Tab-separated table of C-alpha atoms in Angstrom:
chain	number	residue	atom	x	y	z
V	30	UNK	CA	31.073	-8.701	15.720
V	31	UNK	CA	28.912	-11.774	17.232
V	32	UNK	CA	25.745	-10.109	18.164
V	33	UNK	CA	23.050	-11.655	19.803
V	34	UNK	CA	19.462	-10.622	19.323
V	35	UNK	CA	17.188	-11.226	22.154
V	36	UNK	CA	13.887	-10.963	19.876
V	37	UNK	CA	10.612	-12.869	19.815
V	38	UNK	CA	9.650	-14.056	17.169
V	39	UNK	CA	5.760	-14.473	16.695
V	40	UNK	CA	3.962	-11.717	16.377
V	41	UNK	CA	1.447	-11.207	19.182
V	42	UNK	CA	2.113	-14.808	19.441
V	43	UNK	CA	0.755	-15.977	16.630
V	44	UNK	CA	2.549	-18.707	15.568
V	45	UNK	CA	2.018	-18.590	11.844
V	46	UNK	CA	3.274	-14.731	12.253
V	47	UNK	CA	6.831	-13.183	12.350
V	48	UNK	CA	7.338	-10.384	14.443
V	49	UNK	CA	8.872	-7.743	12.710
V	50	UNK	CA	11.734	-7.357	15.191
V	51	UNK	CA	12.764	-10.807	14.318
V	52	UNK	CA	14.104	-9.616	11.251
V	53	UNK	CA	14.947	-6.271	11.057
V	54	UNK	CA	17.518	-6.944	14.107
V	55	UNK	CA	18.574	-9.835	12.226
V	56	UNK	CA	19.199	-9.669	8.741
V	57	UNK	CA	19.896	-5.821	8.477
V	58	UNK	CA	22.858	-6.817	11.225
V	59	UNK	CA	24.003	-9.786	9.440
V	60	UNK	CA	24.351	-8.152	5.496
V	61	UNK	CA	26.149	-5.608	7.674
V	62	UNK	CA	29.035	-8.348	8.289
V	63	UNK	CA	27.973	-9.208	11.834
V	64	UNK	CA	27.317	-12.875	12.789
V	65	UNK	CA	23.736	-12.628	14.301
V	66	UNK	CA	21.974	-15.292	16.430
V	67	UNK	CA	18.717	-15.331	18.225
V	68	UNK	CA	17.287	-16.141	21.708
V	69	UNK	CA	13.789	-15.661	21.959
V	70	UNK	CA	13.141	-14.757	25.745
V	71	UNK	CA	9.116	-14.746	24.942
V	72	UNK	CA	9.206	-18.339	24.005
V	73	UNK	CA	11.845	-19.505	26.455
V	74	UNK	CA	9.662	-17.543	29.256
V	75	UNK	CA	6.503	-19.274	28.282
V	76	UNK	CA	7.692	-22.497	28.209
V	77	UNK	CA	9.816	-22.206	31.445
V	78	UNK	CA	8.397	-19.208	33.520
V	79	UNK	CA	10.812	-15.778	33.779
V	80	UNK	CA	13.901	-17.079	36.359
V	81	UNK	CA	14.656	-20.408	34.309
V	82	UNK	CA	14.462	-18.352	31.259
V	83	UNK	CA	16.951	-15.825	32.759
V	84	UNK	CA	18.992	-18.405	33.929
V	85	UNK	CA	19.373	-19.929	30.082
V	86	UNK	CA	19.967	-16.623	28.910
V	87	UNK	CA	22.805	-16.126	31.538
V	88	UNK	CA	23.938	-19.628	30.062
V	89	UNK	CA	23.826	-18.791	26.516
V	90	UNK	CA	25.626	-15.654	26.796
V	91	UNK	CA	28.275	-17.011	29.313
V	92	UNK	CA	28.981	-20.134	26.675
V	93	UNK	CA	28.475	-18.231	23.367
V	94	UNK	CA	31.251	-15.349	23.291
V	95	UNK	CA	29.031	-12.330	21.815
V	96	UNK	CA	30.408	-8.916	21.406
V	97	UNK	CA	26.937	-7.204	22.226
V	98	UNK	CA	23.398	-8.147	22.680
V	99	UNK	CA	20.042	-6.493	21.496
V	100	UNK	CA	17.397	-6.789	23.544
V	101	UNK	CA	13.811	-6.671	22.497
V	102	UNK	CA	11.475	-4.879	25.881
V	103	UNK	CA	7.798	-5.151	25.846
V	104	UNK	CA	6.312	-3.591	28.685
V	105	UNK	CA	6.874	-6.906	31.586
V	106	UNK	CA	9.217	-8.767	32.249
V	107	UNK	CA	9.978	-12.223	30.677
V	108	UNK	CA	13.380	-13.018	33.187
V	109	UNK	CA	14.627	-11.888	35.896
V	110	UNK	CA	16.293	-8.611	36.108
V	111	UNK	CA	19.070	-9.763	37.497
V	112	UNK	CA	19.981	-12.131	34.946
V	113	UNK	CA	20.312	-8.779	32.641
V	114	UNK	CA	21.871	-6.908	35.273
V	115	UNK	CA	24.569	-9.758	35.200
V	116	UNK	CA	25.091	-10.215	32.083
V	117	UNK	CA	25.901	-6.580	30.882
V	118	UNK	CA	28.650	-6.462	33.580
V	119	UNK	CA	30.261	-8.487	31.153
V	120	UNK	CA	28.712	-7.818	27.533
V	121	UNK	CA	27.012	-5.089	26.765
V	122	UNK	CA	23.430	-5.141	26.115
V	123	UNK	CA	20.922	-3.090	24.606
V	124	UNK	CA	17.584	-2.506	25.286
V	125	UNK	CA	15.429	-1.531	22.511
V	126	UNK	CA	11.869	0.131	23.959
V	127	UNK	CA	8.388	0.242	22.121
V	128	UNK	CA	5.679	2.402	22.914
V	129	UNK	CA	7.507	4.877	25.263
V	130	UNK	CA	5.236	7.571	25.205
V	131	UNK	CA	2.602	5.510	27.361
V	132	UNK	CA	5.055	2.843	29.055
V	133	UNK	CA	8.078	4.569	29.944
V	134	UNK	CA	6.615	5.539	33.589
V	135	UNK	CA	5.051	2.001	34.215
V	136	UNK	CA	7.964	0.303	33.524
V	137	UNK	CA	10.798	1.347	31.076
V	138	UNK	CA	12.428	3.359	33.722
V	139	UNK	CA	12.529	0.536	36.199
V	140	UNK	CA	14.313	-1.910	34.292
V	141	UNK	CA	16.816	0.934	32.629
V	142	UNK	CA	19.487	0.677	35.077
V	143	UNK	CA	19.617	-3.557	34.367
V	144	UNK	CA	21.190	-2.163	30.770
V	145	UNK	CA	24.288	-1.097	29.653
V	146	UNK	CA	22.589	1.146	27.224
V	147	UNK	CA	18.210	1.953	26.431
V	148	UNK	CA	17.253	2.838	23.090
V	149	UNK	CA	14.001	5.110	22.876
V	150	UNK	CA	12.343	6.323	20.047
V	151	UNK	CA	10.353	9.115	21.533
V	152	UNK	CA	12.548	12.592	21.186
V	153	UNK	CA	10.426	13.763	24.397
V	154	UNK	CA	10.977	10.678	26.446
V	155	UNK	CA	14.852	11.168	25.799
V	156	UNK	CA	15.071	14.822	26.604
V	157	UNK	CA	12.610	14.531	29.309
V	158	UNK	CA	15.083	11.735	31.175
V	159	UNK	CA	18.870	11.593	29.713
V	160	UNK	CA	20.273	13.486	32.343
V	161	UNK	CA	18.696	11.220	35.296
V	162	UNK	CA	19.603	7.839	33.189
V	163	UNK	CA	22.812	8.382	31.626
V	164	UNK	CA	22.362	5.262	29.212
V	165	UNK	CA	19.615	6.091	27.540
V	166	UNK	CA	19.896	6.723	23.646
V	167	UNK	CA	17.792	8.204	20.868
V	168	UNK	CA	17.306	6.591	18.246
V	169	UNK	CA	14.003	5.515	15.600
V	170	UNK	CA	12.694	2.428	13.772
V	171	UNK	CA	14.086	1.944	9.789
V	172	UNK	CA	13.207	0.481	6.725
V	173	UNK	CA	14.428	-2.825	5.646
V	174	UNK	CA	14.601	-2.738	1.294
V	175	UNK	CA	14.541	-6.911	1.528
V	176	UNK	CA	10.961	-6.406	-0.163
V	177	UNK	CA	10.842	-3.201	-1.550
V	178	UNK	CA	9.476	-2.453	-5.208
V	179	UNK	CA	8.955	0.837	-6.416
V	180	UNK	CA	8.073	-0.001	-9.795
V	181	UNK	CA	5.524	-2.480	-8.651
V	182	UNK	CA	2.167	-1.832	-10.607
V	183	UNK	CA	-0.070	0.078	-8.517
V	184	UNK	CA	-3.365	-1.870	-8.568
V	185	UNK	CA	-4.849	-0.470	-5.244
V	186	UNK	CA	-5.335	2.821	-5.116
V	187	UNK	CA	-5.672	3.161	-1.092
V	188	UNK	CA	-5.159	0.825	1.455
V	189	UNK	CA	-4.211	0.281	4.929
V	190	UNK	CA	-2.137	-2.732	6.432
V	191	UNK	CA	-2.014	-3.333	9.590
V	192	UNK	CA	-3.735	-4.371	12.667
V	193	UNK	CA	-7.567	-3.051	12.641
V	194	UNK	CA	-8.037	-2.079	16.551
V	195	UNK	CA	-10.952	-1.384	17.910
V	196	UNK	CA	-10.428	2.063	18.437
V	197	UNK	CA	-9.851	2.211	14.324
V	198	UNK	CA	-13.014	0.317	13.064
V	199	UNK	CA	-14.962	3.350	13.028
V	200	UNK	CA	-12.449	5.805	10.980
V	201	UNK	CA	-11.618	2.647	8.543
V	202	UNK	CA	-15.294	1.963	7.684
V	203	UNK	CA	-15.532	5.893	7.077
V	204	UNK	CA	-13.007	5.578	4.567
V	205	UNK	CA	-14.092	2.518	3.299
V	206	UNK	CA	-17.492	4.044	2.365
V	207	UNK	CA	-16.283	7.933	1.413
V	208	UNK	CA	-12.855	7.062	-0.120
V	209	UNK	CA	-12.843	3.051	-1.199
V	210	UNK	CA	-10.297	2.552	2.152
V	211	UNK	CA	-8.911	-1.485	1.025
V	212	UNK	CA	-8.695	-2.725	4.929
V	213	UNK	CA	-5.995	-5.710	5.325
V	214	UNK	CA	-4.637	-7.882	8.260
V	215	UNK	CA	-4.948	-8.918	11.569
V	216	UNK	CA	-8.700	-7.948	12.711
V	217	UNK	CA	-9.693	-6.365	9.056
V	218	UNK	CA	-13.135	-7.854	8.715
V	219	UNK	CA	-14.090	-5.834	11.645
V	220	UNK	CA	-14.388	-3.416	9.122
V	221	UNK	CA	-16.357	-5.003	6.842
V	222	UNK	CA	-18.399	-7.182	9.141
V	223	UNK	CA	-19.784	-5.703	12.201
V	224	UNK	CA	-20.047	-9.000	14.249
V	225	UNK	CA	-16.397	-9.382	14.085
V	226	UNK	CA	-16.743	-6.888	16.705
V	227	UNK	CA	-17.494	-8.896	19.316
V	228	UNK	CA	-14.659	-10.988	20.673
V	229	UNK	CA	-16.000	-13.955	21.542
V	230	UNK	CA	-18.130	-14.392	17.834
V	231	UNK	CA	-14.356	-13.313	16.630
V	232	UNK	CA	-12.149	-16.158	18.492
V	233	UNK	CA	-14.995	-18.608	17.604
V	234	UNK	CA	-15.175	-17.859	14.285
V	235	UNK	CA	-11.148	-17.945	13.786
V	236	UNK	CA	-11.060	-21.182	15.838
V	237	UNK	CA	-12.462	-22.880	12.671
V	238	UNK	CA	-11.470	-20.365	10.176
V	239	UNK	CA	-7.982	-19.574	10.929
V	240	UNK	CA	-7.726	-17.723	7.818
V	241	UNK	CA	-10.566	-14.814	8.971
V	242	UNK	CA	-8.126	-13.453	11.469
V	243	UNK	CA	-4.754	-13.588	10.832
V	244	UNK	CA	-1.476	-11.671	10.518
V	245	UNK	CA	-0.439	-11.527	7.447
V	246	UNK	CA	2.908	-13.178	5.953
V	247	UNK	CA	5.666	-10.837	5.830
V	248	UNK	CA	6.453	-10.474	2.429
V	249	UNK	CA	2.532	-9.780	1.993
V	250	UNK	CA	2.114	-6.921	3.655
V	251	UNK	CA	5.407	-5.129	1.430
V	252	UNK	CA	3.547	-6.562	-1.480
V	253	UNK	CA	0.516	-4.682	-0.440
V	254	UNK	CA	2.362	-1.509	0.345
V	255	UNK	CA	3.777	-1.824	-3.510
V	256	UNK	CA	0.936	-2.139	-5.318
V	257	UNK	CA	-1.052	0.964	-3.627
V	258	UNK	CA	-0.938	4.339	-5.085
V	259	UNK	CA	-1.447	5.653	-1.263
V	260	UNK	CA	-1.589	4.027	1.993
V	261	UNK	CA	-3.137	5.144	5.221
V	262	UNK	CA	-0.918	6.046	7.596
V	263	UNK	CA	-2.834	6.380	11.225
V	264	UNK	CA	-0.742	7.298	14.160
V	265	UNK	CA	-2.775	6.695	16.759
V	266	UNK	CA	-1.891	4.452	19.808
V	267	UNK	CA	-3.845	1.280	20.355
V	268	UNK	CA	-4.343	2.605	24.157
V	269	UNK	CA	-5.127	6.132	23.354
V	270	UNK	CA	-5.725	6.860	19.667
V	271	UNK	CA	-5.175	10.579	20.669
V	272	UNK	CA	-1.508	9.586	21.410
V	273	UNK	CA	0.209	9.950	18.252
V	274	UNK	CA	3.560	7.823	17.739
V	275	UNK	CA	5.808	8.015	14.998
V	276	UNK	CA	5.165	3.909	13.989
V	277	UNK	CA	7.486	1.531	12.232
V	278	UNK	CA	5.346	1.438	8.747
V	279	UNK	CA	6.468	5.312	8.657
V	280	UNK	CA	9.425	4.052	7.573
V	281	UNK	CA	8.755	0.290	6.706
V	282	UNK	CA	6.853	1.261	3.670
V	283	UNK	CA	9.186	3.982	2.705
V	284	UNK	CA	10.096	2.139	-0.618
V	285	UNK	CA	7.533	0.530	-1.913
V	286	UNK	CA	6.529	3.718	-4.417
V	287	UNK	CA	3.486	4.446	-1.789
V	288	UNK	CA	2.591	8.344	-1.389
V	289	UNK	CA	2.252	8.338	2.978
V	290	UNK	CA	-1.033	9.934	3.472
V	291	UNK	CA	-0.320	10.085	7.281
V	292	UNK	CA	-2.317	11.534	10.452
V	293	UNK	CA	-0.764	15.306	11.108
V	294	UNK	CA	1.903	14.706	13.818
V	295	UNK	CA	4.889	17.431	14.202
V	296	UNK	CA	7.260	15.325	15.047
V	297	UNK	CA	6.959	13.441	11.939
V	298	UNK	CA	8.967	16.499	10.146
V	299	UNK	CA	11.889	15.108	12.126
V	300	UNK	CA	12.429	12.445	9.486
V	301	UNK	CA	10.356	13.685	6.238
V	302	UNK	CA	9.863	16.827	4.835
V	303	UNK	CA	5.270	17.724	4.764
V	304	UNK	CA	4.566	18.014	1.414
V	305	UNK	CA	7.293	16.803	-0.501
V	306	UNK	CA	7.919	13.750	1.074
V	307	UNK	CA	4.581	12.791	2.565
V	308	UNK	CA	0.882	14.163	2.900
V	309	UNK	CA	-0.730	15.091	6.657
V	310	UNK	CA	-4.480	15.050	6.917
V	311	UNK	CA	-6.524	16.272	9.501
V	312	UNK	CA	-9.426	14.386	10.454
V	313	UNK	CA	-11.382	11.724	8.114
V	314	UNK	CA	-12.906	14.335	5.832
V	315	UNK	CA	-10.013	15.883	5.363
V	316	UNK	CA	-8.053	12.455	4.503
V	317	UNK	CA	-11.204	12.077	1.895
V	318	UNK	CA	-10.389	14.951	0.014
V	319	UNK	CA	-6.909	14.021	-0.483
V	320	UNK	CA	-7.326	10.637	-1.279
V	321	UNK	CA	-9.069	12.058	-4.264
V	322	UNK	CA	-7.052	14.856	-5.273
V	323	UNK	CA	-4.032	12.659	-5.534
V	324	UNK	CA	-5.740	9.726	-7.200
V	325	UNK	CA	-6.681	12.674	-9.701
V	326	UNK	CA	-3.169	14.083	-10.125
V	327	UNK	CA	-0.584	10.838	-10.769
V	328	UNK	CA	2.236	13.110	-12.166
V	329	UNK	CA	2.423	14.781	-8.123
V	330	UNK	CA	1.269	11.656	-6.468
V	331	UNK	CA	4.747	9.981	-7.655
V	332	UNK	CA	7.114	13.180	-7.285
V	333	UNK	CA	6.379	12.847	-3.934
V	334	UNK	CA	6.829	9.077	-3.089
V	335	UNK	CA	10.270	9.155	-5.376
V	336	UNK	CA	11.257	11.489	-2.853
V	337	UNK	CA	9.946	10.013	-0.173
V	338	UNK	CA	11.676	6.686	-1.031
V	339	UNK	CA	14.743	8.688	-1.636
V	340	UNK	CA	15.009	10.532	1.512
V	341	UNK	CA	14.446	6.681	3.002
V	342	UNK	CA	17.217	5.098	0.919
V	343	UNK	CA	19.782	8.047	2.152
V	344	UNK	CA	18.444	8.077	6.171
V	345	UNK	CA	16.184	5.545	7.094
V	346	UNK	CA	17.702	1.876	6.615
V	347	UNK	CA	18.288	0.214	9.390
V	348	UNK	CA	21.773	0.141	8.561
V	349	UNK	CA	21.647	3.779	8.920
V	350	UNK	CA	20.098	3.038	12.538
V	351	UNK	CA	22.664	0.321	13.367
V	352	UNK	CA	25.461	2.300	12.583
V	353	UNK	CA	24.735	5.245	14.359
V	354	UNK	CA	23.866	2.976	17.742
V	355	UNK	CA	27.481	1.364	17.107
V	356	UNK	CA	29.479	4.593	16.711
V	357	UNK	CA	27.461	5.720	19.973
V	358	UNK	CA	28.536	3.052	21.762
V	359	UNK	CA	32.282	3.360	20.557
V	360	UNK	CA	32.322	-0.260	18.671
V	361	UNK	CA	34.578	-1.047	15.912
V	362	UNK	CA	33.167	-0.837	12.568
V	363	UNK	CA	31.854	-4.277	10.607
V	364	UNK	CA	33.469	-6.542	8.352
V	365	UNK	CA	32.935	-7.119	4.720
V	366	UNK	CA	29.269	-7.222	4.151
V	367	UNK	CA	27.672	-10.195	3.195
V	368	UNK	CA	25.751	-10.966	0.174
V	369	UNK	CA	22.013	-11.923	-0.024
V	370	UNK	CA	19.388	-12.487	3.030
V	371	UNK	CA	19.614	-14.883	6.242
V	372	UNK	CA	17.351	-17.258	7.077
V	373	UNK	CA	17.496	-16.963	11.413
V	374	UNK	CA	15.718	-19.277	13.853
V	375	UNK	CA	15.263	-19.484	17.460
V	376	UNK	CA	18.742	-20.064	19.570
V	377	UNK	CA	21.689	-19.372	17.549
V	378	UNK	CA	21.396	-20.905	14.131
V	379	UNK	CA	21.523	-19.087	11.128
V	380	UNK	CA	22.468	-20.196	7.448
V	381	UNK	CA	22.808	-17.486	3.990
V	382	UNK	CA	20.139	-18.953	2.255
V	383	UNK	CA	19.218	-17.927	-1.898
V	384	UNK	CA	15.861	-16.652	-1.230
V	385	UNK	CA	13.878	-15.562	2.247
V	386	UNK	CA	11.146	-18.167	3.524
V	387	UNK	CA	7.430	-16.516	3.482
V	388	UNK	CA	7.540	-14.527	7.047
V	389	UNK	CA	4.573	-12.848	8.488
V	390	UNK	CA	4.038	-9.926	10.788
């Protein structure tokens, strides 16, 4: 199939930084058999304001003969609805959602009925509202093996990647003192540095020192998740840290020979089976104590991330994900899949390429 993905690609526009998205609804798509281009409607609506950028997607679509179209939401929108509306009269598009559990009120629900088909990943959301939206699908973020390596020596015992908010600080300089927490990405010297705290001192600094607050590249953060014994798995949302979501780095770092020390959530057990597959904690004392136990028993400490990484290899791809959405929607199965990674950029180009450029997150 010719699929369009309608993805930004910086992270939190950062320009140096790849938004995840980018590539997992690229490549995945493309090794699949698919031919995959790009349009990013964050980009285009920055540089043009939402209606021009909904009239160039209209155009693109129109001129470029796709069989369906992904669409990256994020909480606003960046073209006009009716340029989506008109568009899936004649190609079906669908909307992926992110952070459901505190958006879907505000605003998923208003722009549903613009989509052929809406793609949650909150079980509640779905069951709550299927039978009043009729397109709306289940589904749940994946794993992409591009940078996987189990058998990566484990040189950090525990870490966390990811984006420090500010709600974290206070729990991630708790473990950094009581459990040797390694803190890395976007806003980690808040952790170690108290100034960073303050925004303005932050965007100063970074204005001359690009390097003190950044998003890391891409292939970094997988390297990170390879070489730690266990990684900190918070599930907090950056709105409400009571608000527990089942994140993408649940399954991201599902192969990288990590044990998931993760933040007790029920629905977790959806995907992974507690205690076999990954390790809840409750509270920061509690996540002390396990950090050492398992530091203290290796032998258990890798029984359970081989199965974790197993259980991920058999469910969690994102080809798993893709070709559950495409036998939901009724589409005919891919081609032959093709060999290697894809190098993707912004409206419609792609090329196989021998080895991925560094991409950040």
């Amino acid at each position: 199939m010719r699929i369009l993905s309608t993805v930004t690609q910086h992270y939190y526009g950062q320009p140096q930084a790849l938004e995840p998205m980018f590539l997992e609804f690229t490549e995945p798509l493309w090794r699949m058999g698919h031919e995959v281009e790009t349009f990013d409607h964050v980009k285009r609506c920055a540089e043009v304001g939402p209606d021009e950028c909904g009239a160039n997607f209209e155009r693109h679509v129109r001129l470029g003969g796709y069989d369906l179209i992904f669409y990256q939401t994020g909480g606003r929108d960046f073209m006009d609805r009716n340029a989506i509306a008109n568009v899936s009269k004649r190609t079906p598009v669908v909307a992926w959602n992110s952070d459901d559990d505190w958006q879907w009120e505000s605003y998923s629900r208003h722009i549903a009925p613009c989509f052929t088909r809406m793609i949650t990943t909150y079980p509640h959301v779905y069951e709550a509202n299927r039978l009043a939206f009729p397109n709306l699908m289940l589904s749940q973020w994946g794993c992409l093996d591009t940078f996987a390596q189990f058998d990566r020596a484990k040189d950090l015992d525990f870490s966390f990647v990811g984006q420090v908010y500010r709600s974290r600080v206070s729990e991630l300089r708790h473990l950094r003192r009581r459990a040797g927490l390694k803190v890395f990405g976007l806003g980690a010297l808040r952790v170690k540095y108290p100034p960073f705290n303050n925004k303005r001192f932050r965007e100063t600094v970074a204005r001359w020192f690009p390097a003190t607050n950044r998003a890391l590249p891409f292939p970094e953060v997988h390297e990170l998740w390879n070489r730690s014994r266990i990684s900190y798995t918070p599930l907090g949302a950056s709105t409400n840290p009571s608000m527990l979501q089942i994140k993408g780095r649940v399954f991201q770092m599902g192969l990288s020979g990590t044990l998931m020390l993760v933040q007790r959530c029920a629905d977790l057990a959806r995907y992974y089976e507690p205690d076999k597959e990954f390790i809840s904690y409750e509270g920061p004392d509690d996540c002390v104590e396990k950090v050492a136990f398992y530091l203290k028993h290796e032998s258990l400490r890798l029984r359970i991330a081989q199965a974790y990484a197993d259980r991920t290899r058999n469910e969690h791809l994102w080809d798993h994900r893709f070709g559950q959405i495409f036998n939901d929607l009724g589409l005919s199965a891919p081609g032959k899949p093709s060999r290697g990674p894809i190098e993707v950029s912004f409206y419609g180009h792609r090329r196989p390429s021998a080895g991925l450029p560094s991409r950040s997150r």
